[in-house]
PDB file of C-alpha atoms and ligand atoms in Angstrom:
ATOM      1  CA  MET A   1     -12.113-261.924  -9.315  1.00  0.00           C
ATOM      2  CA  ARG A   2      -8.247-262.559  -9.544  1.00  0.00           C
ATOM      3  CA  ALA A   3      -6.103-259.367 -10.387  1.00  0.00           C
ATOM      4  CA  GLY A   4      -5.577-259.184 -13.950  1.00  0.00           C
ATOM      5  CA  ILE A   5      -8.694-260.808 -14.980  1.00  0.00           C
ATOM      6  CA  ARG A   6     -11.529-258.740 -16.224  1.00  0.00           C
ATOM      7  CA  HIS A   7     -14.825-260.247 -17.038  1.00  0.00           C
ATOM      8  CA  ARG A   8     -18.005-259.021 -18.873  1.00  0.00           C
ATOM      9  CA  GLY A   9     -21.152-260.690 -19.608  1.00  0.00           C
ATOM     10  CA  ASN A  10     -23.296-260.363 -22.732  1.00  0.00           C
ATOM     11  CA  CYS A  11     -26.686-262.248 -22.217  1.00  0.00           C
ATOM     12  CA  LEU A  12     -28.536-259.820 -24.502  1.00  0.00           C
ATOM     13  CA  GLY A  13     -29.653-262.550 -26.546  1.00  0.00           C
ATOM     14  CA  LYS A  14     -31.402-264.365 -23.261  1.00  0.00           C
ATOM     15  CA  ARG A  15     -32.906-260.917 -22.113  1.00  0.00           C
ATOM     16  CA  LEU A  16     -34.238-260.222 -25.492  1.00  0.00           C
ATOM     17  CA  HIS A  17     -35.898-263.707 -25.781  1.00  0.00           C
ATOM     18  CA  VAL A  18     -37.447-263.654 -22.253  1.00  0.00           C
ATOM     19  CA  VAL A  19     -38.934-259.705 -22.980  1.00  0.00           C
ATOM     20  CA  VAL A  20     -40.054-260.181 -26.401  1.00  0.00           C
ATOM     21  CA  ARG A  21     -41.967-263.498 -25.145  1.00  0.00           C
ATOM     22  CA  ARG A  22     -43.648-261.384 -22.334  1.00  0.00           C
ATOM     23  CA  VAL A  23     -44.240-258.586 -24.860  1.00  0.00           C
ATOM     24  CA  CYS A  24     -45.799-261.102 -27.463  1.00  0.00           C
ATOM     25  CA  ARG A  25     -48.028-262.590 -25.097  1.00  0.00           C
ATOM     26  CA  ARG A  26     -49.391-259.250 -24.163  1.00  0.00           C
ATOM     27  CA  ILE A  27     -50.078-257.368 -27.191  1.00  0.00           C
ATOM     28  CA  GLY A  28     -50.323-260.514 -29.960  1.00  0.00           C
ATOM     29  CA  THR A  29     -49.734-258.111 -32.911  1.00  0.00           C
ATOM     30  CA  SER A  30     -48.658-259.550 -36.192  1.00  0.00           C
ATOM     31  CA  ALA A  31     -45.685-257.294 -36.413  1.00  0.00           C
ATOM     32  CA  CYS A  32     -44.768-259.009 -32.922  1.00  0.00           C
ATOM     33  CA  PHE A  33     -45.340-262.202 -34.173  1.00  0.00           C
ATOM     34  CA  VAL A  34     -42.319-261.987 -36.545  1.00  0.00           C
ATOM     35  CA  LEU A  35     -40.363-260.836 -33.246  1.00  0.00           C
ATOM     36  CA  CYS A  36     -41.486-264.003 -31.747  1.00  0.00           C
ATOM     37  CA  ALA A  37     -40.599-266.108 -34.494  1.00  0.00           C
ATOM     38  CA  VAL A  38     -37.207-264.724 -34.403  1.00  0.00           C
ATOM     39  CA  SER A  39     -37.129-265.237 -30.694  1.00  0.00           C
ATOM     40  CA  PHE A  40     -38.391-268.685 -30.630  1.00  0.00           C
ATOM     41  CA  THR A  41     -35.822-269.702 -33.243  1.00  0.00           C
ATOM     42  CA  GLU A  42     -32.836-267.933 -31.301  1.00  0.00           C
ATOM     43  CA  PRO A  43     -30.919-270.064 -29.239  1.00  0.00           C
ATOM     44  CA  VAL A  44     -30.493-268.720 -25.933  1.00  0.00           C
ATOM     45  CA  VAL A  45     -26.696-268.241 -25.414  1.00  0.00           C
ATOM     46  CA  CYS A  46     -25.001-266.042 -23.170  1.00  0.00           C
ATOM     47  CA  ALA A  47     -21.853-264.732 -24.238  1.00  0.00           C
ATOM     48  CA  GLU A  48     -19.059-263.823 -21.588  1.00  0.00           C
ATOM     49  CA  GLU A  49     -15.914-262.053 -22.311  1.00  0.00           C
ATOM     50  CA  VAL A  50     -12.847-262.170 -20.292  1.00  0.00           C
ATOM     51  CA  THR A  51      -9.571-260.457 -20.658  1.00  0.00           C
ATOM     52  CA  ILE A  52      -6.466-262.242 -19.034  1.00  0.00           C
ATOM     53  CA  VAL A  53      -2.771-261.018 -18.884  1.00  0.00           C
ATOM     54  CA  ALA A  54       0.048-263.318 -19.482  1.00  0.00           C
ATOM     55  CA  ASP A  55       1.514-265.303 -16.653  1.00  0.00           C
ATOM     56  CA  ARG A  56       4.560-266.160 -18.532  1.00  0.00           C
ATOM     57  CA  ASP A  57       6.918-264.824 -21.322  1.00  0.00           C
ATOM     58  CA  ASN A  58      10.417-265.068 -22.543  1.00  0.00           C
ATOM     59  CA  THR A  59      13.042-264.374 -25.327  1.00  0.00           C
ATOM     60  CA  LEU A  60      14.810-267.182 -27.350  1.00  0.00           C
ATOM     61  CA  TYR A  61      17.930-265.625 -28.439  1.00  0.00           C
ATOM     62  CA  GLU A  62      20.022-267.491 -31.440  1.00  0.00           C
ATOM     63  CA  THR A  63      23.296-268.573 -29.509  1.00  0.00           C
ATOM     64  CA  SER A  64      25.339-272.005 -29.835  1.00  0.00           C
ATOM     65  CA  ASP A  65      25.162-272.586 -26.297  1.00  0.00           C
ATOM     66  CA  GLY A  66      21.722-270.865 -25.147  1.00  0.00           C
ATOM     67  CA  SER A  67      23.546-268.264 -22.966  1.00  0.00           C
ATOM     68  CA  ARG A  68      21.067-265.608 -23.277  1.00  0.00           C
ATOM     69  CA  SER A  69      17.309-265.128 -21.988  1.00  0.00           C
ATOM     70  CA  ASN A  70      15.141-262.563 -20.613  1.00  0.00           C
ATOM     71  CA  GLY A  71      12.835-264.230 -18.280  1.00  0.00           C
ATOM     72  CA  ALA A  72      12.539-261.184 -15.969  1.00  0.00           C
ATOM     73  CA  GLY A  73      13.095-258.592 -18.662  1.00  0.00           C
ATOM     74  CA  ILE A  74      10.252-256.111 -19.270  1.00  0.00           C
ATOM     75  CA  LEU A  75      10.220-256.709 -22.993  1.00  0.00           C
ATOM     76  CA  PHE A  76      10.312-259.873 -25.150  1.00  0.00           C
ATOM     77  CA  PHE A  77      11.599-259.637 -28.740  1.00  0.00           C
ATOM     78  CA  ALA A  78      10.840-261.334 -32.100  1.00  0.00           C
ATOM     79  CA  GLY A  79      12.679-260.859 -35.408  1.00  0.00           C
ATOM     80  CA  ARG A  80      16.039-260.314 -36.551  1.00  0.00           C
ATOM     81  CA  SER A  81      18.690-257.863 -35.356  1.00  0.00           C
ATOM     82  CA  GLY A  82      22.188-256.993 -37.066  1.00  0.00           C
ATOM     83  CA  PRO A  83      24.176-256.792 -39.078  1.00  0.00           C
ATOM     84  CA  SER A  84      26.247-254.660 -36.750  1.00  0.00           C
ATOM     85  CA  SER A  85      27.005-257.263 -34.025  1.00  0.00           C
ATOM     86  CA  GLY A  86      26.352-260.036 -36.127  1.00  0.00           C
ATOM     87  CA  PHE A  87      22.901-261.387 -37.310  1.00  0.00           C
ATOM     88  CA  GLN A  88      20.628-262.822 -34.558  1.00  0.00           C
ATOM     89  CA  LEU A  89      17.134-264.263 -34.534  1.00  0.00           C
ATOM     90  CA  LYS A  90      14.939-263.845 -31.480  1.00  0.00           C
ATOM     91  CA  ARG A  91      11.524-265.368 -30.676  1.00  0.00           C
ATOM     92  CA  GLY A  92       9.252-264.659 -28.227  1.00  0.00           C
ATOM     93  CA  LEU A  93       7.197-266.900 -25.927  1.00  0.00           C
ATOM     94  CA  LEU A  94       3.609-266.183 -24.362  1.00  0.00           C
ATOM     95  CA  ARG A  95       1.511-267.942 -22.235  1.00  0.00           C
ATOM     96  CA  PHE A  96      -1.919-267.119 -20.819  1.00  0.00           C
ATOM     97  CA  ASP A  97      -3.757-269.343 -18.170  1.00  0.00           C
ATOM     98  CA  VAL A  98      -6.620-269.996 -20.113  1.00  0.00           C
ATOM     99  CA  ALA A  99      -8.247-272.702 -18.046  1.00  0.00           C
ATOM    100  CA  GLY A 100      -7.495-270.621 -14.648  1.00  0.00           C
ATOM    101  CA  ALA A 101      -9.673-267.949 -16.142  1.00  0.00           C
ATOM    102  CA  LEU A 102     -12.694-269.556 -18.037  1.00  0.00           C
ATOM    103  CA  PRO A 103     -15.330-271.728 -16.378  1.00  0.00           C
ATOM    104  CA  ALA A 104     -15.600-275.697 -17.355  1.00  0.00           C
ATOM    105  CA  GLY A 105     -17.266-276.372 -20.321  1.00  0.00           C
ATOM    106  CA  ALA A 106     -16.506-272.937 -22.020  1.00  0.00           C
ATOM    107  CA  GLU A 107     -16.772-272.987 -25.550  1.00  0.00           C
ATOM    108  CA  VAL A 108     -14.137-270.305 -27.172  1.00  0.00           C
ATOM    109  CA  GLN A 109     -15.780-268.052 -29.682  1.00  0.00           C
ATOM    110  CA  SER A 110     -13.516-265.592 -30.523  1.00  0.00           C
ATOM    111  CA  VAL A 111      -9.799-264.252 -29.455  1.00  0.00           C
ATOM    112  CA  VAL A 112      -7.991-261.325 -29.619  1.00  0.00           C
ATOM    113  CA  LEU A 113      -4.414-260.829 -28.629  1.00  0.00           C
ATOM    114  CA  ASN A 114      -3.095-257.443 -27.827  1.00  0.00           C
ATOM    115  CA  LEU A 115       0.485-256.461 -27.686  1.00  0.00           C
ATOM    116  CA  LYS A 116       2.379-253.058 -26.922  1.00  0.00           C
ATOM    117  CA  LEU A 117       5.433-252.252 -28.990  1.00  0.00           C
ATOM    118  CA  PHE A 118       8.259-250.318 -27.261  1.00  0.00           C
ATOM    119  CA  ASN A 119      11.326-251.029 -29.222  1.00  0.00           C
ATOM    120  CA  SER A 120      11.588-251.359 -33.053  1.00  0.00           C
ATOM    121  CA  GLY A 121      14.675-251.490 -35.179  1.00  0.00           C
ATOM    122  CA  PRO A 122      15.215-248.441 -37.600  1.00  0.00           C
ATOM    123  CA  ALA A 123      13.614-250.315 -40.446  1.00  0.00           C
ATOM    124  CA  THR A 124      10.279-248.386 -41.198  1.00  0.00           C
ATOM    125  CA  VAL A 125       8.865-251.319 -43.065  1.00  0.00           C
ATOM    126  CA  SER A 126       6.289-253.029 -41.008  1.00  0.00           C
ATOM    127  CA  SER A 127       7.403-256.675 -40.270  1.00  0.00           C
ATOM    128  CA  LEU A 128       4.910-259.544 -40.445  1.00  0.00           C
ATOM    129  CA  THR A 129       4.835-261.078 -36.999  1.00  0.00           C
ATOM    130  CA  ALA A 130       3.291-264.330 -36.538  1.00  0.00           C
ATOM    131  CA  LEU A 131       1.798-266.627 -33.724  1.00  0.00           C
ATOM    132  CA  HIS A 132       2.655-270.558 -33.432  1.00  0.00           C
ATOM    133  CA  ARG A 133       1.348-272.858 -31.010  1.00  0.00           C
ATOM    134  CA  VAL A 134       4.279-273.979 -28.813  1.00  0.00           C
ATOM    135  CA  LEU A 135       4.446-277.923 -28.376  1.00  0.00           C
ATOM    136  CA  GLY A 136       6.672-278.220 -25.188  1.00  0.00           C
ATOM    137  CA  ASP A 137       6.779-276.719 -21.646  1.00  0.00           C
ATOM    138  CA  TRP A 138       9.134-273.686 -21.172  1.00  0.00           C
ATOM    139  CA  GLY A 139      10.390-271.652 -18.159  1.00  0.00           C
ATOM    140  CA  GLU A 140      10.870-268.261 -17.193  1.00  0.00           C
ATOM    141  CA  GLY A 141      14.265-267.706 -15.171  1.00  0.00           C
ATOM    142  CA  THR A 142      15.698-264.223 -13.614  1.00  0.00           C
ATOM    143  CA  SER A 143      17.559-263.544 -16.556  1.00  0.00           C
ATOM    144  CA  ASN A 144      17.051-259.609 -17.215  1.00  0.00           C
ATOM    145  CA  GLY A 145      18.227-257.334 -19.893  1.00  0.00           C
ATOM    146  CA  LEU A 146      17.106-255.398 -23.086  1.00  0.00           C
ATOM    147  CA  GLY A 147      17.797-256.396 -26.818  1.00  0.00           C
ATOM    148  CA  SER A 148      20.484-258.815 -26.077  1.00  0.00           C
ATOM    149  CA  GLY A 149      18.957-260.064 -23.115  1.00  0.00           C
ATOM    150  CA  GLY A 150      21.116-261.482 -19.829  1.00  0.00           C
ATOM    151  CA  PRO A 151      23.113-264.367 -19.004  1.00  0.00           C
ATOM    152  CA  SER A 152      20.646-267.518 -18.701  1.00  0.00           C
ATOM    153  CA  THR A 153      19.738-268.446 -15.211  1.00  0.00           C
ATOM    154  CA  ALA A 154      18.133-271.660 -13.881  1.00  0.00           C
ATOM    155  CA  GLY A 155      15.102-272.617 -15.524  1.00  0.00           C
ATOM    156  CA  ASP A 156      14.909-269.976 -18.302  1.00  0.00           C
ATOM    157  CA  ALA A 157      14.156-270.979 -21.892  1.00  0.00           C
ATOM    158  CA  THR A 158      16.888-270.534 -24.366  1.00  0.00           C
ATOM    159  CA  TRP A 159      17.637-270.821 -28.035  1.00  0.00           C
ATOM    160  CA  LEU A 160      18.566-274.663 -27.132  1.00  0.00           C
ATOM    161  CA  HIS A 161      16.767-275.129 -23.801  1.00  0.00           C
ATOM    162  CA  ARG A 162      13.257-275.183 -22.642  1.00  0.00           C
ATOM    163  CA  PHE A 163      14.681-275.038 -19.226  1.00  0.00           C
ATOM    164  CA  TYR A 164      18.157-273.981 -18.806  1.00  0.00           C
ATOM    165  CA  PRO A 165      20.734-275.932 -18.391  1.00  0.00           C
ATOM    166  CA  THR A 166      19.150-279.215 -18.510  1.00  0.00           C
ATOM    167  CA  VAL A 167      16.187-279.571 -20.386  1.00  0.00           C
ATOM    168  CA  PHE A 168      16.570-279.175 -24.164  1.00  0.00           C
ATOM    169  CA  TRP A 169      14.315-278.129 -26.923  1.00  0.00           C
ATOM    170  CA  ASP A 170      13.858-281.122 -29.707  1.00  0.00           C
ATOM    171  CA  THR A 171      14.701-278.338 -32.363  1.00  0.00           C
ATOM    172  CA  PRO A 172      17.105-275.264 -31.638  1.00  0.00           C
ATOM    173  CA  GLY A 173      15.114-272.238 -31.579  1.00  0.00           C
ATOM    174  CA  GLY A 174      11.832-273.829 -30.037  1.00  0.00           C
ATOM    175  CA  ASP A 175       9.322-276.564 -30.706  1.00  0.00           C
ATOM    176  CA  TYR A 176       6.075-275.102 -32.307  1.00  0.00           C
ATOM    177  CA  ALA A 177       3.500-275.969 -34.709  1.00  0.00           C
ATOM    178  CA  PRO A 178       4.352-274.991 -38.375  1.00  0.00           C
ATOM    179  CA  LEU A 179       0.896-273.563 -38.656  1.00  0.00           C
ATOM    180  CA  VAL A 180       0.357-269.736 -38.300  1.00  0.00           C
ATOM    181  CA  SER A 181      -2.365-269.272 -36.032  1.00  0.00           C
ATOM    182  CA  ALA A 182      -2.327-265.560 -36.931  1.00  0.00           C
ATOM    183  CA  ALA A 183      -0.130-262.787 -38.494  1.00  0.00           C
ATOM    184  CA  THR A 184      -0.141-259.015 -38.060  1.00  0.00           C
ATOM    185  CA  LEU A 185       2.034-256.369 -39.745  1.00  0.00           C
ATOM    186  CA  VAL A 186       3.839-254.482 -37.003  1.00  0.00           C
ATOM    187  CA  GLY A 187       5.029-251.051 -37.364  1.00  0.00           C
ATOM    188  CA  ASP A 188       6.973-248.676 -35.525  1.00  0.00           C
ATOM    189  CA  SER A 189       5.233-247.988 -32.226  1.00  0.00           C
ATOM    190  CA  GLY A 190       1.859-248.552 -30.642  1.00  0.00           C
ATOM    191  CA  PHE A 191      -0.346-251.394 -29.820  1.00  0.00           C
ATOM    192  CA  PHE A 192      -0.795-254.232 -32.447  1.00  0.00           C
ATOM    193  CA  ALA A 193      -3.555-256.949 -32.247  1.00  0.00           C
ATOM    194  CA  TRP A 194      -3.714-260.624 -33.449  1.00  0.00           C
ATOM    195  CA  GLY A 195      -7.247-262.305 -34.199  1.00  0.00           C
ATOM    196  CA  SER A 196      -9.524-263.234 -33.871  1.00  0.00           C
ATOM    197  CA  THR A 197      -8.751-266.241 -36.498  1.00  0.00           C
ATOM    198  CA  PRO A 198     -10.159-269.771 -36.342  1.00  0.00           C
ATOM    199  CA  GLU A 199      -6.477-271.117 -35.536  1.00  0.00           C
ATOM    200  CA  MET A 200      -6.473-268.725 -32.538  1.00  0.00           C
ATOM    201  CA  VAL A 201      -9.795-270.041 -31.600  1.00  0.00           C
ATOM    202  CA  ALA A 202      -8.726-273.633 -31.627  1.00  0.00           C
ATOM    203  CA  ASP A 203      -5.350-272.978 -29.995  1.00  0.00           C
ATOM    204  CA  VAL A 204      -7.264-271.254 -27.081  1.00  0.00           C
ATOM    205  CA  GLN A 205      -9.927-274.005 -26.807  1.00  0.00           C
ATOM    206  CA  PHE A 206      -7.163-276.833 -26.572  1.00  0.00           C
ATOM    207  CA  TRP A 207      -5.968-274.825 -23.929  1.00  0.00           C
ATOM    208  CA  GLN A 208      -9.232-274.965 -22.123  1.00  0.00           C
ATOM    209  CA  ASP A 209      -9.842-278.378 -22.631  1.00  0.00           C
ATOM    210  CA  GLN A 210      -6.042-279.596 -22.059  1.00  0.00           C
ATOM    211  CA  PRO A 211      -4.488-277.112 -19.566  1.00  0.00           C
ATOM    212  CA  GLU A 212      -1.546-279.547 -19.233  1.00  0.00           C
ATOM    213  CA  SER A 213      -0.345-278.968 -22.653  1.00  0.00           C
ATOM    214  CA  ASN A 214      -0.793-275.183 -22.685  1.00  0.00           C
ATOM    215  CA  PHE A 215       2.318-273.649 -23.474  1.00  0.00           C
ATOM    216  CA  GLY A 216       1.633-270.961 -24.924  1.00  0.00           C
ATOM    217  CA  TRP A 217       2.581-269.218 -28.484  1.00  0.00           C
ATOM    218  CA  ALA A 218       5.829-268.668 -30.160  1.00  0.00           C
ATOM    219  CA  VAL A 219       6.012-264.912 -31.675  1.00  0.00           C
ATOM    220  CA  VAL A 220       7.849-265.162 -34.514  1.00  0.00           C
ATOM    221  CA  GLY A 221       8.857-261.946 -36.686  1.00  0.00           C
ATOM    222  CA  ASP A 222      10.218-261.288 -39.883  1.00  0.00           C
ATOM    223  CA  GLU A 223      13.337-263.427 -39.748  1.00  0.00           C
ATOM    224  CA  GLY A 224      14.513-262.882 -43.340  1.00  0.00           C
ATOM    225  CA  GLY A 225      15.243-258.910 -43.252  1.00  0.00           C
ATOM    226  CA  GLN A 226      18.051-256.872 -41.366  1.00  0.00           C
ATOM    227  CA  ARG A 227      17.227-255.220 -38.109  1.00  0.00           C
ATOM    228  CA  THR A 228      13.678-256.369 -38.150  1.00  0.00           C
ATOM    229  CA  ALA A 229      13.370-257.146 -34.360  1.00  0.00           C
ATOM    230  CA  LYS A 230      10.209-255.940 -32.427  1.00  0.00           C
ATOM    231  CA  GLY A 231      10.451-255.454 -28.656  1.00  0.00           C
ATOM    232  CA  PHE A 232       6.897-255.842 -27.107  1.00  0.00           C
ATOM    233  CA  ALA A 233       6.232-255.359 -23.339  1.00  0.00           C
ATOM    234  CA  THR A 234       6.165-258.412 -21.181  1.00  0.00           C
ATOM    235  CA  HIS A 235       4.081-259.006 -17.937  1.00  0.00           C
ATOM    236  CA  GLU A 236       6.647-257.923 -15.994  1.00  0.00           C
ATOM    237  CA  ILE A 237       6.458-254.544 -17.065  1.00  0.00           C
ATOM    238  CA  GLU A 238       5.069-251.673 -14.627  1.00  0.00           C
ATOM    239  CA  ASP A 239       2.549-250.242 -16.646  1.00  0.00           C
ATOM    240  CA  ASP A 240      -0.830-251.499 -16.483  1.00  0.00           C
ATOM    241  CA  PRO A 241      -2.002-250.619 -19.824  1.00  0.00           C
ATOM    242  CA  SER A 242       0.999-252.039 -21.844  1.00  0.00           C
ATOM    243  CA  LEU A 243       0.701-255.478 -20.428  1.00  0.00           C
ATOM    244  CA  PRO A 244       0.295-258.320 -22.893  1.00  0.00           C
ATOM    245  CA  ARG A 245      -3.684-259.262 -22.750  1.00  0.00           C
ATOM    246  CA  LEU A 246      -5.673-261.924 -24.305  1.00  0.00           C
ATOM    247  CA  THR A 247      -9.512-261.042 -24.779  1.00  0.00           C
ATOM    248  CA  ILE A 248     -11.652-264.423 -24.846  1.00  0.00           C
ATOM    249  CA  VAL A 249     -15.253-264.571 -25.817  1.00  0.00           C
ATOM    250  CA  TYR A 250     -16.701-267.654 -24.690  1.00  0.00           C
ATOM    251  CA  THR A 251     -20.124-269.267 -24.256  1.00  0.00           C
ATOM    252  CA  THR A 252     -21.222-271.877 -21.375  1.00  0.00           C
ATOM    253  CA  ALA A 253     -24.184-274.240 -21.647  1.00  0.00           C
ATOM    254  CA  VAL A 254     -27.478-273.007 -20.635  1.00  0.00           C
ATOM    255  CA  PRO A 255     -28.053-274.584 -16.925  1.00  0.00           C
ATOM    256  CA  GLY A 256     -30.957-277.666 -17.379  1.00  0.00           C
ATOM    257  CA  ASP A 257     -30.500-277.443 -21.477  1.00  0.00           C
ATOM    258  CA  CYS A 258     -30.242-281.169 -21.682  1.00  0.00           C
ATOM    259  CA  ASP A 259     -31.043-281.302 -25.366  1.00  0.00           C
ATOM    260  CA  ASP A 260     -28.672-278.753 -25.754  1.00  0.00           C
ATOM    261  CA  ASP A 261     -30.354-276.639 -28.483  1.00  0.00           C
ATOM    262  CA  GLY A 262     -29.885-273.238 -26.469  1.00  0.00           C
ATOM    263  CA  ASP A 263     -33.276-273.147 -24.482  1.00  0.00           C
ATOM    264  CA  VAL A 264     -34.645-274.972 -21.205  1.00  0.00           C
ATOM    265  CA  ASP A 265     -38.405-276.070 -22.158  1.00  0.00           C
ATOM    266  CA  VAL A 266     -40.889-278.895 -21.983  1.00  0.00           C
ATOM    267  CA  LEU A 267     -38.241-281.462 -23.477  1.00  0.00           C
ATOM    268  CA  ASP A 268     -35.664-280.739 -20.671  1.00  0.00           C
ATOM    269  CA  TYR A 269     -38.491-281.061 -18.359  1.00  0.00           C
ATOM    270  CA  ALA A 270     -39.102-284.233 -19.674  1.00  0.00           C
ATOM    271  CA  THR A 271     -35.480-285.340 -19.087  1.00  0.00           C
ATOM    272  CA  PHE A 272     -36.259-284.384 -15.405  1.00  0.00           C
ATOM    273  CA  LEU A 273     -39.100-286.549 -14.946  1.00  0.00           C
ATOM    274  CA  GLU A 274     -37.145-289.443 -16.518  1.00  0.00           C
ATOM    275  CA  CYS A 275     -34.276-288.791 -13.978  1.00  0.00           C
ATOM    276  CA  PHE A 276     -36.099-287.773 -10.640  1.00  0.00           C
ATOM    277  CA  THR A 277     -34.680-290.068  -7.991  1.00  0.00           C
ATOM    278  CA  GLY A 278     -35.793-287.663  -4.986  1.00  0.00           C
ATOM    279  CA  VAL A 279     -33.714-286.382  -2.078  1.00  0.00           C
ATOM    280  CA  GLY A 280     -30.552-288.807  -1.587  1.00  0.00           C
ATOM    281  CA  GLY A 281     -31.726-291.325  -4.475  1.00  0.00           C
ATOM    282  CA  GLY A 282     -28.239-291.782  -5.310  1.00  0.00           C
ATOM    283  CA  GLN A 283     -26.131-290.986  -8.809  1.00  0.00           C
ATOM    284  CA  PRO A 284     -28.226-290.137 -11.761  1.00  0.00           C
ATOM    285  CA  GLY A 285     -26.980-291.655 -15.142  1.00  0.00           C
ATOM    286  CA  GLU A 286     -24.550-289.433 -17.059  1.00  0.00           C
ATOM    287  CA  GLN A 287     -27.667-288.143 -19.179  1.00  0.00           C
ATOM    288  CA  CYS A 288     -29.249-286.825 -15.893  1.00  0.00           C
ATOM    289  CA  GLY A 289     -26.431-284.755 -14.935  1.00  0.00           C
ATOM    290  CA  CYS A 290     -27.944-281.709 -16.748  1.00  0.00           C
ATOM    291  CA  VAL A 291     -30.830-281.759 -14.305  1.00  0.00           C
ATOM    292  CA  ASP A 292     -28.751-282.669 -11.186  1.00  0.00           C
ATOM    293  CA  MET A 293     -29.122-278.620 -11.040  1.00  0.00           C
ATOM    294  CA  ASP A 294     -27.279-278.350  -7.528  1.00  0.00           C
ATOM    295  CA  ASP A 295     -24.539-280.941  -8.699  1.00  0.00           C
ATOM    296  CA  ASP A 296     -25.358-283.066  -5.320  1.00  0.00           C
ATOM    297  CA  GLY A 297     -25.733-286.726  -6.933  1.00  0.00           C
ATOM    298  CA  ASP A 298     -29.526-286.934  -6.848  1.00  0.00           C
ATOM    299  CA  VAL A 299     -32.227-285.258  -9.068  1.00  0.00           C
ATOM    300  CA  ASP A 300     -34.859-283.724  -6.729  1.00  0.00           C
ATOM    301  CA  LEU A 301     -37.121-281.124  -5.607  1.00  0.00           C
ATOM    302  CA  HIS A 302     -34.243-278.777  -5.314  1.00  0.00           C
ATOM    303  CA  ASP A 303     -33.432-279.454  -8.711  1.00  0.00           C
ATOM    304  CA  LEU A 304     -36.849-278.713 -10.013  1.00  0.00           C
ATOM    305  CA  GLY A 305     -36.749-275.472  -8.412  1.00  0.00           C
ATOM    306  CA  ARG A 306     -33.693-274.496 -10.001  1.00  0.00           C
ATOM    307  CA  LEU A 307     -34.840-275.702 -13.559  1.00  0.00           C
ATOM    308  CA  GLN A 308     -37.717-273.452 -13.408  1.00  0.00           C
ATOM    309  CA  MET A 309     -35.547-270.287 -12.687  1.00  0.00           C
ATOM    310  CA  SER A 310     -33.559-271.362 -15.678  1.00  0.00           C
ATOM    311  CA  PHE A 311     -36.741-271.920 -17.894  1.00  0.00           C
ATOM    312  CA  THR A 312     -37.228-270.113 -20.958  1.00  0.00           C
ATOM    313  CA  GLY A 313     -39.747-271.754 -23.266  1.00  0.00           C
ATOM    314  CA  GLY A 314     -38.978-273.300 -26.196  1.00  0.00           C
TER     315      GLY A 314
HETATM  316 CA1  LIG B   1       8.952-262.888 -18.546  1.00  0.00          CA
HETATM  317 CA1  LIG B   2     -33.346-277.206 -24.209  1.00  0.00          CA
HETATM  318 CA1  LIG B   3     -29.651-282.607  -7.417  1.00  0.00          CA
END
């Protein structure tokens, strides 16, 4: 398991299903009949939970020349500062390597983003802070600073640039979807969570399915008020509990479940028989991939052994 990734399995449904079936066979009471009915109709789906740390973050500072950024800083900012030094908008960028943490074919069920707030303006009123899916790739240079960032360096995202100093956003301030994926009221200090929302689930599923288009979220604060800017911990902060984290609950297909109904039963065995080629029998058809359990391009007795291990009954 790679650093920064925490996995937690939850196959309770599967274990319950199997245990209830065994008990039912043994005692056969009417009460158990009800349990059995539930067990038989509940799909056997194993949910897994993974928590990952952001692998890239930065701040866009509203400037006319893209001269400020914060690629390596320990905080990123969202909101509006001023008026003492002039009003300035700040937007955070935050990316997580979803496809690197989830197995192929994972279906995302829920998503929660947790951020640690370290820096808040004097306004005691909570600021609504929203996530939007970013539409273009962006970078993280070595610029470093706090509220005002530092001079932009090569590869930094800035108000004008996706990659300073040569690659630009279509729209100054960043290209991101107008749709709000989630919004949370952020107060003065502590941890704040976003989600789960259907929009966040859709974003993370999109990043799982199309990792080349994973450009993360823009974190957009209250841009209408004064001194609303909030500073959140980045992945550069040397304080593990404060790191920006994304917790994803997902499910994966049950091995051998050819009809995708959440179990492995006689109907799936029927597919095995139809697809049987024997050792080295060649690449089975696409519909036979589900019973090529060892993924070696044939359907043989080795696959049957694994299919039996997965058998749950219908
Ligand atoms: Ca960063
Ligand atoms: Ca099945
Ligand atoms: Ca095989």
